[in-house]
GROMACS .gro file of C-alpha atoms in nm:
model
  228
    1UNK     CA    1  -0.680   1.056   0.325
    2UNK     CA    2  -0.642   1.118  -0.050
    3UNK     CA    3  -0.305   1.045  -0.209
    4UNK     CA    4  -0.119   1.356  -0.328
    5UNK     CA    5   0.017   1.376  -0.684
    6UNK     CA    6   0.265   1.643  -0.793
    7UNK     CA    7   0.220   1.736  -1.160
    8UNK     CA    8   0.517   1.917  -1.315
    9UNK     CA    9   0.474   2.059  -1.666
   10UNK     CA   10   0.539   2.399  -1.821
   11UNK     CA   11   0.228   2.375  -2.043
   12UNK     CA   12  -0.050   2.528  -1.833
   13UNK     CA   13  -0.332   2.367  -2.032
   14UNK     CA   14  -0.187   2.016  -1.997
   15UNK     CA   15  -0.107   2.079  -1.631
   16UNK     CA   16  -0.465   2.179  -1.557
   17UNK     CA   17  -0.608   1.892  -1.763
   18UNK     CA   18  -0.396   1.638  -1.577
   19UNK     CA   19  -0.495   1.789  -1.243
   20UNK     CA   20  -0.866   1.767  -1.328
   21UNK     CA   21  -0.840   1.404  -1.443
   22UNK     CA   22  -0.650   1.296  -1.131
   23UNK     CA   23  -0.881   1.487  -0.897
   24UNK     CA   24  -1.179   1.320  -1.063
   25UNK     CA   25  -1.016   0.986  -0.970
   26UNK     CA   26  -0.994   1.088  -0.605
   27UNK     CA   27  -0.640   1.222  -0.582
   28UNK     CA   28  -0.525   1.550  -0.432
   29UNK     CA   29  -0.314   1.734  -0.689
   30UNK     CA   30  -0.046   2.002  -0.654
   31UNK     CA   31   0.129   2.150  -0.957
   32UNK     CA   32   0.448   2.324  -1.062
   33UNK     CA   33   0.535   2.497  -1.394
   34UNK     CA   34   0.915   2.463  -1.379
   35UNK     CA   35   1.193   2.261  -1.224
   36UNK     CA   36   1.281   2.491  -0.935
   37UNK     CA   37   0.922   2.526  -0.822
   38UNK     CA   38   0.882   2.150  -0.859
   39UNK     CA   39   1.152   2.092  -0.597
   40UNK     CA   40   1.008   2.356  -0.365
   41UNK     CA   41   0.660   2.203  -0.392
   42UNK     CA   42   0.795   1.849  -0.355
   43UNK     CA   43   0.972   1.937  -0.030
   44UNK     CA   44   0.672   2.123   0.108
   45UNK     CA   45   0.402   1.872   0.011
   46UNK     CA   46   0.583   1.536   0.020
   47UNK     CA   47   0.356   1.387  -0.250
   48UNK     CA   48   0.292   1.016  -0.303
   49UNK     CA   49   0.386   1.028  -0.673
   50UNK     CA   50   0.537   1.278  -0.919
   51UNK     CA   51   0.436   1.321  -1.283
   52UNK     CA   52   0.740   1.493  -1.429
   53UNK     CA   53   0.780   1.652  -1.772
   54UNK     CA   54   1.142   1.627  -1.884
   55UNK     CA   55   1.150   1.950  -2.089
   56UNK     CA   56   1.124   2.215  -1.817
   57UNK     CA   57   1.248   2.574  -1.776
   58UNK     CA   58   1.475   2.678  -1.486
   59UNK     CA   59   1.585   2.321  -1.413
   60UNK     CA   60   1.551   2.021  -1.643
   61UNK     CA   61   1.324   1.731  -1.563
   62UNK     CA   62   1.627   1.500  -1.565
   63UNK     CA   63   1.793   1.712  -1.294
   64UNK     CA   64   1.469   1.730  -1.093
   65UNK     CA   65   1.440   1.352  -1.115
   66UNK     CA   66   1.798   1.308  -0.993
   67UNK     CA   67   1.745   1.540  -0.695
   68UNK     CA   68   1.410   1.392  -0.592
   69UNK     CA   69   1.545   1.039  -0.614
   70UNK     CA   70   1.839   1.136  -0.393
   71UNK     CA   71   1.593   1.259  -0.129
   72UNK     CA   72   1.305   1.013  -0.159
   73UNK     CA   73   1.194   0.677  -0.291
   74UNK     CA   74   0.852   0.796  -0.410
   75UNK     CA   75   0.739   0.690  -0.760
   76UNK     CA   76   0.832   0.922  -1.048
   77UNK     CA   77   0.658   0.895  -1.386
   78UNK     CA   78   0.822   1.087  -1.669
   79UNK     CA   79   0.619   1.265  -1.935
   80UNK     CA   80   0.827   1.248  -2.254
   81UNK     CA   81   0.813   1.341  -2.622
   82UNK     CA   82   0.805   1.068  -2.885
   83UNK     CA   83   1.161   1.140  -2.998
   84UNK     CA   84   1.312   1.167  -2.647
   85UNK     CA   85   1.449   0.812  -2.639
   86UNK     CA   86   1.778   0.912  -2.475
   87UNK     CA   87   1.596   1.115  -2.207
   88UNK     CA   88   1.380   0.813  -2.127
   89UNK     CA   89   1.686   0.594  -2.078
   90UNK     CA   90   1.865   0.854  -1.865
   91UNK     CA   91   1.552   0.916  -1.656
   92UNK     CA   92   1.503   0.547  -1.588
   93UNK     CA   93   1.869   0.508  -1.499
   94UNK     CA   94   1.835   0.798  -1.253
   95UNK     CA   95   1.553   0.615  -1.079
   96UNK     CA   96   1.228   0.711  -1.252
   97UNK     CA   97   0.973   0.431  -1.223
   98UNK     CA   98   0.795   0.466  -1.556
   99UNK     CA   99   0.734   0.698  -1.848
  100UNK     CA  100   0.439   0.802  -2.062
  101UNK     CA  101   0.492   0.935  -2.414
  102UNK     CA  102   0.307   1.246  -2.531
  103UNK     CA  103   0.042   1.264  -2.661
  104UNK     CA  104  -0.117   1.017  -2.424
  105UNK     CA  105  -0.463   0.906  -2.318
  106UNK     CA  106  -0.574   1.057  -1.988
  107UNK     CA  107  -0.745   0.730  -1.898
  108UNK     CA  108  -0.419   0.541  -1.963
  109UNK     CA  109  -0.219   0.784  -1.750
  110UNK     CA  110  -0.461   0.771  -1.456
  111UNK     CA  111  -0.464   0.392  -1.481
  112UNK     CA  112  -0.082   0.387  -1.480
  113UNK     CA  113  -0.073   0.609  -1.170
  114UNK     CA  114  -0.325   0.386  -0.994
  115UNK     CA  115  -0.127   0.070  -1.079
  116UNK     CA  116   0.206   0.217  -0.962
  117UNK     CA  117   0.063   0.327  -0.628
  118UNK     CA  118  -0.106  -0.011  -0.580
  119UNK     CA  119   0.220  -0.192  -0.654
  120UNK     CA  120   0.401   0.034  -0.408
  121UNK     CA  121   0.149  -0.054  -0.138
  122UNK     CA  122   0.196  -0.425  -0.207
  123UNK     CA  123   0.574  -0.388  -0.191
  124UNK     CA  124   0.549  -0.203   0.140
  125UNK     CA  125   0.327  -0.472   0.289
  126UNK     CA  126   0.559  -0.746   0.169
  127UNK     CA  127   0.857  -0.577   0.335
  128UNK     CA  128   0.679  -0.485   0.655
  129UNK     CA  129   0.670  -0.723   0.949
  130UNK     CA  130   0.392  -0.525   1.115
  131UNK     CA  131   0.024  -0.558   1.033
  132UNK     CA  132  -0.229  -0.301   1.150
  133UNK     CA  133  -0.605  -0.357   1.174
  134UNK     CA  134  -0.744  -0.040   1.324
  135UNK     CA  135  -0.630  -0.034   1.688
  136UNK     CA  136  -0.489  -0.388   1.658
  137UNK     CA  137  -0.119  -0.410   1.565
  138UNK     CA  138   0.068  -0.737   1.505
  139UNK     CA  139   0.448  -0.755   1.490
  140UNK     CA  140   0.534  -1.077   1.311
  141UNK     CA  141   0.905  -1.053   1.390
  142UNK     CA  142   0.871  -0.984   1.761
  143UNK     CA  143   0.565  -1.211   1.798
  144UNK     CA  144   0.388  -0.931   1.981
  145UNK     CA  145   0.038  -0.786   1.968
  146UNK     CA  146  -0.096  -0.451   2.085
  147UNK     CA  147  -0.441  -0.295   2.103
  148UNK     CA  148  -0.446   0.083   2.143
  149UNK     CA  149  -0.077   0.064   2.229
  150UNK     CA  150  -0.128  -0.183   2.515
  151UNK     CA  151   0.035  -0.528   2.495
  152UNK     CA  152  -0.185  -0.835   2.454
  153UNK     CA  153  -0.036  -1.165   2.569
  154UNK     CA  154  -0.114  -1.457   2.340
  155UNK     CA  155  -0.019  -1.823   2.350
  156UNK     CA  156   0.188  -1.951   2.055
  157UNK     CA  157  -0.121  -2.112   1.900
  158UNK     CA  158  -0.327  -1.795   1.940
  159UNK     CA  159  -0.051  -1.591   1.778
  160UNK     CA  160  -0.018  -1.836   1.488
  161UNK     CA  161  -0.394  -1.820   1.432
  162UNK     CA  162  -0.394  -1.441   1.437
  163UNK     CA  163  -0.092  -1.420   1.205
  164UNK     CA  164  -0.261  -1.655   0.956
  165UNK     CA  165  -0.574  -1.441   0.941
  166UNK     CA  166  -0.368  -1.120   0.925
  167UNK     CA  167  -0.175  -1.248   0.621
  168UNK     CA  168  -0.487  -1.219   0.405
  169UNK     CA  169  -0.707  -0.942   0.554
  170UNK     CA  170  -1.077  -0.995   0.496
  171UNK     CA  171  -1.030  -1.337   0.339
  172UNK     CA  172  -1.226  -1.623   0.490
  173UNK     CA  173  -1.015  -1.909   0.627
  174UNK     CA  174  -1.188  -2.243   0.670
  175UNK     CA  175  -1.161  -2.438   0.994
  176UNK     CA  176  -0.959  -2.702   0.811
  177UNK     CA  177  -0.711  -2.442   0.680
  178UNK     CA  178  -0.669  -2.299   1.027
  179UNK     CA  179  -0.610  -2.635   1.190
  180UNK     CA  180  -0.365  -2.742   0.918
  181UNK     CA  181  -0.173  -2.422   0.985
  182UNK     CA  182  -0.175  -2.472   1.363
  183UNK     CA  183  -0.077  -2.838   1.339
  184UNK     CA  184   0.156  -2.782   1.039
  185UNK     CA  185   0.013  -3.103   0.902
  186UNK     CA  186  -0.254  -3.221   0.660
  187UNK     CA  187  -0.398  -3.415   0.951
  188UNK     CA  188  -0.617  -3.183   1.155
  189UNK     CA  189  -0.806  -3.411   1.392
  190UNK     CA  190  -1.129  -3.258   1.519
  191UNK     CA  191  -1.192  -2.935   1.326
  192UNK     CA  192  -1.416  -2.813   1.608
  193UNK     CA  193  -1.097  -2.751   1.807
  194UNK     CA  194  -1.060  -2.449   1.580
  195UNK     CA  195  -1.362  -2.291   1.747
  196UNK     CA  196  -1.192  -2.323   2.085
  197UNK     CA  197  -0.880  -2.143   1.962
  198UNK     CA  198  -1.094  -1.870   1.808
  199UNK     CA  199  -1.295  -1.831   2.126
  200UNK     CA  200  -0.978  -1.799   2.334
  201UNK     CA  201  -0.832  -1.543   2.095
  202UNK     CA  202  -1.152  -1.340   2.092
  203UNK     CA  203  -1.140  -1.307   2.469
  204UNK     CA  204  -0.810  -1.125   2.427
  205UNK     CA  205  -0.864  -0.906   2.118
  206UNK     CA  206  -1.238  -0.827   2.116
  207UNK     CA  207  -1.399  -0.547   2.319
  208UNK     CA  208  -1.699  -0.778   2.360
  209UNK     CA  209  -1.614  -1.143   2.280
  210UNK     CA  210  -1.985  -1.230   2.265
  211UNK     CA  211  -2.028  -0.979   1.980
  212UNK     CA  212  -1.705  -1.002   1.782
  213UNK     CA  213  -1.620  -0.728   1.534
  214UNK     CA  214  -1.254  -0.809   1.455
  215UNK     CA  215  -1.243  -1.186   1.430
  216UNK     CA  216  -1.577  -1.262   1.270
  217UNK     CA  217  -1.753  -1.585   1.180
  218UNK     CA  218  -1.865  -1.657   0.826
  219UNK     CA  219  -2.141  -1.905   0.894
  220UNK     CA  220  -2.077  -2.251   0.751
  221UNK     CA  221  -1.734  -2.154   0.619
  222UNK     CA  222  -1.486  -2.026   0.876
  223UNK     CA  223  -1.338  -1.700   1.006
  224UNK     CA  224  -1.183  -1.377   0.886
  225UNK     CA  225  -1.007  -1.077   1.038
  226UNK     CA  226  -1.139  -0.723   0.988
  227UNK     CA  227  -1.005  -0.378   1.072
  228UNK     CA  228  -1.222  -0.190   1.322
   0.00000   0.00000   0.00000
């Protein structure tokens, strides 16, 4: 599903231009021409990010920023004039995440939006103790695993293996890396023991262990975990 961006600016031409640029980058865009409508649209749409002009009719951008931040932690990027240094400081103190000074490059603004949303995703993943891979959900705190909401019972070694692969989705882990993790030692013994652990885990998390789609082999290298 496309991320939703709320663009708030009283200049209709700039508002439309920003909407077109963001839509071309794959975002869904909703707009508002003044502060009061911005709050109404924010509450109705619950966007993923707000681009907020500070010089607005009805209700100032600073006040809109304060109200939104009191209700939500979503990213807010202020659109400011070159000489609005005090507004920038106040906006940032109220909880805005960034600002862009007018006139600005559309490419720079879209890039800034993309980077902020990516950073937010990384922060969420770092805080979360749950990893989801399609129907497979792993709770790292509770040491529990579910597939389609049904519990899957794993041994401690199987869970450690799954958690290792889940920490870096899609990345290939070598047999040596896996065994070092399981043994918590640089000594790994017979690396072929890794294949046994993988085989046991597949029997519990794969619809068809003979044709794995979640825990897949990268021939000659190791294994990786995919969302299916």
